[in-house]
JSON list of C-alpha atoms in Angstrom, two decimals:
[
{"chain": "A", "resi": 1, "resn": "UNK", "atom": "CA", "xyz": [-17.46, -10.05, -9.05]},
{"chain": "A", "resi": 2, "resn": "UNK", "atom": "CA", "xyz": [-19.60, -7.61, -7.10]},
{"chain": "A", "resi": 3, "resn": "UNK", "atom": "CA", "xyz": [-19.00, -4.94, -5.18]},
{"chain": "A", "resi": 4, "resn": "UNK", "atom": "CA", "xyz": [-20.14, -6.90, -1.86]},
{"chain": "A", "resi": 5, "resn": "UNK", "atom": "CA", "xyz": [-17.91, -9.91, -3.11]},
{"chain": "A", "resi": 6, "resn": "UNK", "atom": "CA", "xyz": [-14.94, -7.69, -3.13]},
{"chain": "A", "resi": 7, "resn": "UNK", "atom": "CA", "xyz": [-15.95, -5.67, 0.43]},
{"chain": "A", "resi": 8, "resn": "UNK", "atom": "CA", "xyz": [-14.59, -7.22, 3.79]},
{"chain": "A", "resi": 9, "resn": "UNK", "atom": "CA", "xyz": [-16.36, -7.72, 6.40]},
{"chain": "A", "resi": 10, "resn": "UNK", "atom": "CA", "xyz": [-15.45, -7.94, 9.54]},
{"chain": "A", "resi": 11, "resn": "UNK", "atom": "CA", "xyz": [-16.77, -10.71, 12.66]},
{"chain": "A", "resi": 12, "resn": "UNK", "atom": "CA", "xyz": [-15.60, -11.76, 15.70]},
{"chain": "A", "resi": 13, "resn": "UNK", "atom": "CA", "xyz": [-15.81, -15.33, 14.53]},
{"chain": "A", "resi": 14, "resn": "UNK", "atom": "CA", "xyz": [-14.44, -16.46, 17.57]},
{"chain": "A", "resi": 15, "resn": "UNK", "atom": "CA", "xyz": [-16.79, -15.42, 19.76]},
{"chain": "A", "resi": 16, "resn": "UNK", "atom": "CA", "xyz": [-19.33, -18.05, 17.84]},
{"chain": "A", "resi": 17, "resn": "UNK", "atom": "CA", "xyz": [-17.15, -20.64, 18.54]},
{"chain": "A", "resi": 18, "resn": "UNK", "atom": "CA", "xyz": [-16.56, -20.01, 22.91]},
{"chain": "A", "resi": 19, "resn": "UNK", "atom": "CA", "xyz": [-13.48, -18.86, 22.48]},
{"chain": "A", "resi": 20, "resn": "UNK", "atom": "CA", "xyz": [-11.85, -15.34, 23.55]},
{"chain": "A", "resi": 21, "resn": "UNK", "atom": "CA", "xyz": [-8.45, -14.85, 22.40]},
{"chain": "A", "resi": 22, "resn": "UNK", "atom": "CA", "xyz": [-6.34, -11.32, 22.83]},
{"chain": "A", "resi": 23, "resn": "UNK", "atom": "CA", "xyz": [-7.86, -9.38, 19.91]},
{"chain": "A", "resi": 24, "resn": "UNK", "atom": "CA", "xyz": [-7.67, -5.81, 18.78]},
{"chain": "A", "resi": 25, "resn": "UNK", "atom": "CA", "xyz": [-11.23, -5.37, 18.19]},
{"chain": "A", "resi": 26, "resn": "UNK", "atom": "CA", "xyz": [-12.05, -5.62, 22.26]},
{"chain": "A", "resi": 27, "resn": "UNK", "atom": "CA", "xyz": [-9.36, -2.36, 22.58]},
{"chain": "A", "resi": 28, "resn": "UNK", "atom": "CA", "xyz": [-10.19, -0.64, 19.22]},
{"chain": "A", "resi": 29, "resn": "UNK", "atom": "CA", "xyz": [-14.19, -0.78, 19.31]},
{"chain": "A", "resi": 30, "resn": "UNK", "atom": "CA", "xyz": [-15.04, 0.75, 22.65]},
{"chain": "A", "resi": 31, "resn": "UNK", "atom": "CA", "xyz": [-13.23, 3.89, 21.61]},
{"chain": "A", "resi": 32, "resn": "UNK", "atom": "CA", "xyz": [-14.34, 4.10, 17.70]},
{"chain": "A", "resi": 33, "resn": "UNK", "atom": "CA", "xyz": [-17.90, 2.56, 18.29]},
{"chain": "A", "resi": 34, "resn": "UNK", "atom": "CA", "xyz": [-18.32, 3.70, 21.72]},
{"chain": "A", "resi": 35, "resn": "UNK", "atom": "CA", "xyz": [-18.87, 1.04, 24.82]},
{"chain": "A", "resi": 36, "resn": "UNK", "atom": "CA", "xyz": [-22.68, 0.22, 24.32]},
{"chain": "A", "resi": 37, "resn": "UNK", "atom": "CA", "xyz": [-22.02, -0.32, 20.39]},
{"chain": "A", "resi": 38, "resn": "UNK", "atom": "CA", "xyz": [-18.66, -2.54, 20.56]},
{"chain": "A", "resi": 39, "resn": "UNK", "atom": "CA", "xyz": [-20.21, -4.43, 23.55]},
{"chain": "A", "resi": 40, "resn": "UNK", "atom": "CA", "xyz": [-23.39, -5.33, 21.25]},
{"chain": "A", "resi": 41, "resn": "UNK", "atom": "CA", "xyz": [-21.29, -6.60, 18.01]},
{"chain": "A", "resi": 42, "resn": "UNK", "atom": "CA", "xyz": [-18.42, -8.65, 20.70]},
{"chain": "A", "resi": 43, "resn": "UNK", "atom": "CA", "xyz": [-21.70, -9.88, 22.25]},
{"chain": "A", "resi": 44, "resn": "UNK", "atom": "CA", "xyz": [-23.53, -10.94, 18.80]},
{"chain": "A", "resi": 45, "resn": "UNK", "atom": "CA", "xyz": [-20.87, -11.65, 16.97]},
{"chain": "A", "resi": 46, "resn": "UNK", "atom": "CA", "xyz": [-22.57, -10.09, 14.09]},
{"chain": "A", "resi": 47, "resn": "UNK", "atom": "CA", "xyz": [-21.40, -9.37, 10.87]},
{"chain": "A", "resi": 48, "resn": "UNK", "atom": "CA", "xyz": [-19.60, -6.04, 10.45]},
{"chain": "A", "resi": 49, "resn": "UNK", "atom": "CA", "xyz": [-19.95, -5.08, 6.51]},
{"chain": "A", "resi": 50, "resn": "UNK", "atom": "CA", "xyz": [-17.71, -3.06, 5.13]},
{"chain": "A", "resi": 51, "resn": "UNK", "atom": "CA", "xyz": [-20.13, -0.33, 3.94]},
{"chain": "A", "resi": 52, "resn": "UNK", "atom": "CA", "xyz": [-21.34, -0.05, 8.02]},
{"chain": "A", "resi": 53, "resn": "UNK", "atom": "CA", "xyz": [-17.68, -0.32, 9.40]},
{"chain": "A", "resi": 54, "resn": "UNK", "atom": "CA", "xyz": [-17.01, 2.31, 7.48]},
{"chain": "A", "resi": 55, "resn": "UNK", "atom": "CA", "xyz": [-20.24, 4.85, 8.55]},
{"chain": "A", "resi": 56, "resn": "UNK", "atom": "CA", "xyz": [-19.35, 4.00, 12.03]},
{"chain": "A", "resi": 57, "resn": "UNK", "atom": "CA", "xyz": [-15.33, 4.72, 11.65]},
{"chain": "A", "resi": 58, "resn": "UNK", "atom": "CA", "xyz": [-13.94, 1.25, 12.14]},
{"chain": "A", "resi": 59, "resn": "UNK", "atom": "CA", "xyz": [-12.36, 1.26, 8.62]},
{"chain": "A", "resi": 60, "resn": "UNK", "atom": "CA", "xyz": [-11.13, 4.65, 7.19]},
{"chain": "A", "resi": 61, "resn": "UNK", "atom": "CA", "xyz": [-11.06, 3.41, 3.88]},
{"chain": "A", "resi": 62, "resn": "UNK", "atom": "CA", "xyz": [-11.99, 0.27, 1.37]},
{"chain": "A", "resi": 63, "resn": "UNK", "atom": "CA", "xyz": [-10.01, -0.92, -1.81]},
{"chain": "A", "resi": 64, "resn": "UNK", "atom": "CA", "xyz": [-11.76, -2.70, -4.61]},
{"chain": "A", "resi": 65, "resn": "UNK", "atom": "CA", "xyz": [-9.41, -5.25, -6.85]},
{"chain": "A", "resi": 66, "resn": "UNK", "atom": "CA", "xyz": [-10.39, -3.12, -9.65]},
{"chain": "A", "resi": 67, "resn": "UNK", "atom": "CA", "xyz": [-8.96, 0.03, -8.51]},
{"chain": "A", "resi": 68, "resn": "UNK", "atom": "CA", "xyz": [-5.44, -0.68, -8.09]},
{"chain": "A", "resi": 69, "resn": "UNK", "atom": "CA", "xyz": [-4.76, 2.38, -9.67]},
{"chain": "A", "resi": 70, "resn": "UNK", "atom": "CA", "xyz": [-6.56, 4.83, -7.48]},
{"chain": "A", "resi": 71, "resn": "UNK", "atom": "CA", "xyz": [-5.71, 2.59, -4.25]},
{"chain": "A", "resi": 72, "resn": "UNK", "atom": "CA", "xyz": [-1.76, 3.19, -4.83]},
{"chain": "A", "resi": 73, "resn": "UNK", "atom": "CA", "xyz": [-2.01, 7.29, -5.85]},
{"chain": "A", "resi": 74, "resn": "UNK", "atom": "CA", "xyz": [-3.87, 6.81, -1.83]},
{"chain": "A", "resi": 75, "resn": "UNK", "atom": "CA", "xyz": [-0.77, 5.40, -0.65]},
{"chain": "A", "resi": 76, "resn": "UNK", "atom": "CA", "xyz": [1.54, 7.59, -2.85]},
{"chain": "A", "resi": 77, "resn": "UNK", "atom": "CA", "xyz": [0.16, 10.64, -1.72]},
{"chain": "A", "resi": 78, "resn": "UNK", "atom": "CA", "xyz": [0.41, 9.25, 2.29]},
{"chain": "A", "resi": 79, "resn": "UNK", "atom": "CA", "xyz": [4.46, 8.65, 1.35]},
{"chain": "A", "resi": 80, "resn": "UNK", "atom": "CA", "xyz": [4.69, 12.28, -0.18]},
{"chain": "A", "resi": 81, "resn": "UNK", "atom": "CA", "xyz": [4.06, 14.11, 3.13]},
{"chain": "A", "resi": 82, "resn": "UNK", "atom": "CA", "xyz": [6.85, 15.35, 5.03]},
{"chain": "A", "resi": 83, "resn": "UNK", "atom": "CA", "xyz": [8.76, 13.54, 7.21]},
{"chain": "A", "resi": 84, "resn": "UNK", "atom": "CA", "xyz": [8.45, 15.03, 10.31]},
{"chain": "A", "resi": 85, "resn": "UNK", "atom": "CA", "xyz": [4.72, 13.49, 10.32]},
{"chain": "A", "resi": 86, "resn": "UNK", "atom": "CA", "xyz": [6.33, 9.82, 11.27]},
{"chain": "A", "resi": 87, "resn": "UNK", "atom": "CA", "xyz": [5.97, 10.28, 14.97]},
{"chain": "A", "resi": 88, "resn": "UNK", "atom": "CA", "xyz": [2.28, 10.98, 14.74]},
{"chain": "A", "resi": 89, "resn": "UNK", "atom": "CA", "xyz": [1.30, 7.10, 14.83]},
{"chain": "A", "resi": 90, "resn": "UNK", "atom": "CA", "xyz": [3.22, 6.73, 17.88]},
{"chain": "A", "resi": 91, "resn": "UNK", "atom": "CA", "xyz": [1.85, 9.90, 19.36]},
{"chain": "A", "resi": 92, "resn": "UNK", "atom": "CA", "xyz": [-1.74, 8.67, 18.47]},
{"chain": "A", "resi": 93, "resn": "UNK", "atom": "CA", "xyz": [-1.39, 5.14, 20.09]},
{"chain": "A", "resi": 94, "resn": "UNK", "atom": "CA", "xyz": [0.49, 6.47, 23.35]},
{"chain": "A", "resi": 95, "resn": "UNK", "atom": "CA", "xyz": [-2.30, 9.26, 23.35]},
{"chain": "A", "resi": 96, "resn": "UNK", "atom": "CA", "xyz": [-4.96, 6.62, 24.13]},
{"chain": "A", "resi": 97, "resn": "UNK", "atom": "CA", "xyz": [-3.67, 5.43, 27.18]},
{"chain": "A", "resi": 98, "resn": "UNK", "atom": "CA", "xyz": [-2.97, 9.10, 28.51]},
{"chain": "A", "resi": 99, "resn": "UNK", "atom": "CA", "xyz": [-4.33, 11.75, 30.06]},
{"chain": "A", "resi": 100, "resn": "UNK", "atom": "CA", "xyz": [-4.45, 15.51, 27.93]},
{"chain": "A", "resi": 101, "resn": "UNK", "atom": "CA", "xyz": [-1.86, 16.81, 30.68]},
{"chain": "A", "resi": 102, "resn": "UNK", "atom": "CA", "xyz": [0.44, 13.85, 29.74]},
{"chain": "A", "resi": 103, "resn": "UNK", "atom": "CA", "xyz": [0.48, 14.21, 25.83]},
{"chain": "A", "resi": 104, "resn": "UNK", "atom": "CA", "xyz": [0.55, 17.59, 25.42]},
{"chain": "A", "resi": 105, "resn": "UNK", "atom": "CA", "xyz": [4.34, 18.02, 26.26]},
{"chain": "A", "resi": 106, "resn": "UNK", "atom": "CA", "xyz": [5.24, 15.57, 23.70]},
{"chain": "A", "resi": 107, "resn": "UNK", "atom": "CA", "xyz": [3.10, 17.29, 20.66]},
{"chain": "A", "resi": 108, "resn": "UNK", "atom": "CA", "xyz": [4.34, 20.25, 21.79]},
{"chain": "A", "resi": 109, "resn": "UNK", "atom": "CA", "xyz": [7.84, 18.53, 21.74]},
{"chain": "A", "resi": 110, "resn": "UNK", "atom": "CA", "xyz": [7.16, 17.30, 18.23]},
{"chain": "A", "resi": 111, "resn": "UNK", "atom": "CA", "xyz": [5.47, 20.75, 17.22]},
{"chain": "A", "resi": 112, "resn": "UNK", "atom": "CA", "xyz": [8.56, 22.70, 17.59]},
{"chain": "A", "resi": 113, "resn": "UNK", "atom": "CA", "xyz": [11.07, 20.38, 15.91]},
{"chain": "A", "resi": 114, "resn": "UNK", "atom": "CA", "xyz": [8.87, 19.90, 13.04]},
{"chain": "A", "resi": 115, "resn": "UNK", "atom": "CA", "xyz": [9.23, 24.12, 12.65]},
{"chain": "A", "resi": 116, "resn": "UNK", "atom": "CA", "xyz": [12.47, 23.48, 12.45]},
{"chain": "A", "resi": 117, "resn": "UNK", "atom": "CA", "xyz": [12.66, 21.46, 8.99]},
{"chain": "A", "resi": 118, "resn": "UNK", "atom": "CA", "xyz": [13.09, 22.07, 5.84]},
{"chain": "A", "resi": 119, "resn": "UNK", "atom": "CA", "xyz": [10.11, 20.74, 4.88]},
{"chain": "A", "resi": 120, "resn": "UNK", "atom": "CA", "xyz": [8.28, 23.41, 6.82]},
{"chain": "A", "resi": 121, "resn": "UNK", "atom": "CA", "xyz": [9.93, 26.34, 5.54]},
{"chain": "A", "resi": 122, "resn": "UNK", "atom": "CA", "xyz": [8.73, 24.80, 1.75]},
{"chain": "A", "resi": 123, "resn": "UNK", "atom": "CA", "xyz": [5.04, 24.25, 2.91]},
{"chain": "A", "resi": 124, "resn": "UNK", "atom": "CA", "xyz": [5.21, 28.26, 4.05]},
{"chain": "A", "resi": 125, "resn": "UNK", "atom": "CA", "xyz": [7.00, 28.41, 0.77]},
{"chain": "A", "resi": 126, "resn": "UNK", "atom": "CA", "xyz": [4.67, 26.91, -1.21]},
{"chain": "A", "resi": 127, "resn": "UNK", "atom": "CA", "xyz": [1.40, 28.25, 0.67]},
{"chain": "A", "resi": 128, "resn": "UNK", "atom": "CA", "xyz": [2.94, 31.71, -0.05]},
{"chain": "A", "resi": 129, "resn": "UNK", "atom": "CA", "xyz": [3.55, 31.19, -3.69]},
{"chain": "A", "resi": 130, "resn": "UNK", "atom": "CA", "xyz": [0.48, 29.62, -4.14]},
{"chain": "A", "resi": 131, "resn": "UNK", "atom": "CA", "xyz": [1.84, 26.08, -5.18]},
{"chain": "A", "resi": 132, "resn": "UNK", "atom": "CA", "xyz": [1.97, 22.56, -3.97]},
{"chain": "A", "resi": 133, "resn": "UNK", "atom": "CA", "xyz": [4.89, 21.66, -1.62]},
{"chain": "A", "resi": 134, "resn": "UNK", "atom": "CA", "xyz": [8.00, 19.64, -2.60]},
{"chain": "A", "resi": 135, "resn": "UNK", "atom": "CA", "xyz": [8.76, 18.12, 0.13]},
{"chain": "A", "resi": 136, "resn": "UNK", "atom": "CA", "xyz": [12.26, 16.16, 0.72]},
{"chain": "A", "resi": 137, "resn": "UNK", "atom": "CA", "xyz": [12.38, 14.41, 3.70]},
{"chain": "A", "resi": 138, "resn": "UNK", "atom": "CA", "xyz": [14.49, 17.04, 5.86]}
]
């Protein structure tokens, strides 16, 4: 199989067929792609390849079937951080919809009971000693 066999690529198929249903892609491409961009592929309904979603920041990342290996250490390294960094999806999707004055209570909310982990004191730990972190979840 090639490399473009095993790439997704992404479409508004839809939109070829006259129909407009409640899709992320009309929310998530005016702010990665910018207005004029995301407005050109909904309107086209071109083909998105994988390779140019992922110039243009749509995808951060693709995983070939051949790689299963590297593709989990990705994930396994995601899991290892600590957890105080759990809120941060929230924080990112509420963040879209507000203004700078509105979020910046809550990171500064999350900011200072994140100092107060365990896990922080080993990442000073650790950056001090020269070492990687051992995180545990506390």
């Amino acid at each position: 199989m090639s490399n473009k066999a095993a790439l997704a690529s992404l479409i508004a198929e839809e939109d070829r067929w006259g129909w407009c249903p409640t899709r992320r892609d009309r929310w998530l491409y005016p702010r990665v792609l910018g207005v004029s961009r995301a407005l050109e592929l909904l309107y086209t309904a071109d083909w998105l390849e994988a390779d140019e979603a992922l110039r243009l920041g749509v995808l951060t990342g693709r995983f070939l079937t051949r790689n299963w290996s590297g593709d989990y250490a990705l994930a396994s390294r995601s899991l290892e951080r600590p957890r105080w960094q759990s809120p941060v999806k929230g924080m990112v999707y509420r963040g879209l919809g507000q203004s700078l004055e509105e979020h910046l209570p809550e990171a500064a909310h999350a900011e200072i009971l994140s100092l107060a982990t365990e896990d922080h004191r080993e990442a000073l730990a650790a950056f001090l000693e020269k070492r990687e972190p051992k995180f545990k979840g506390r």
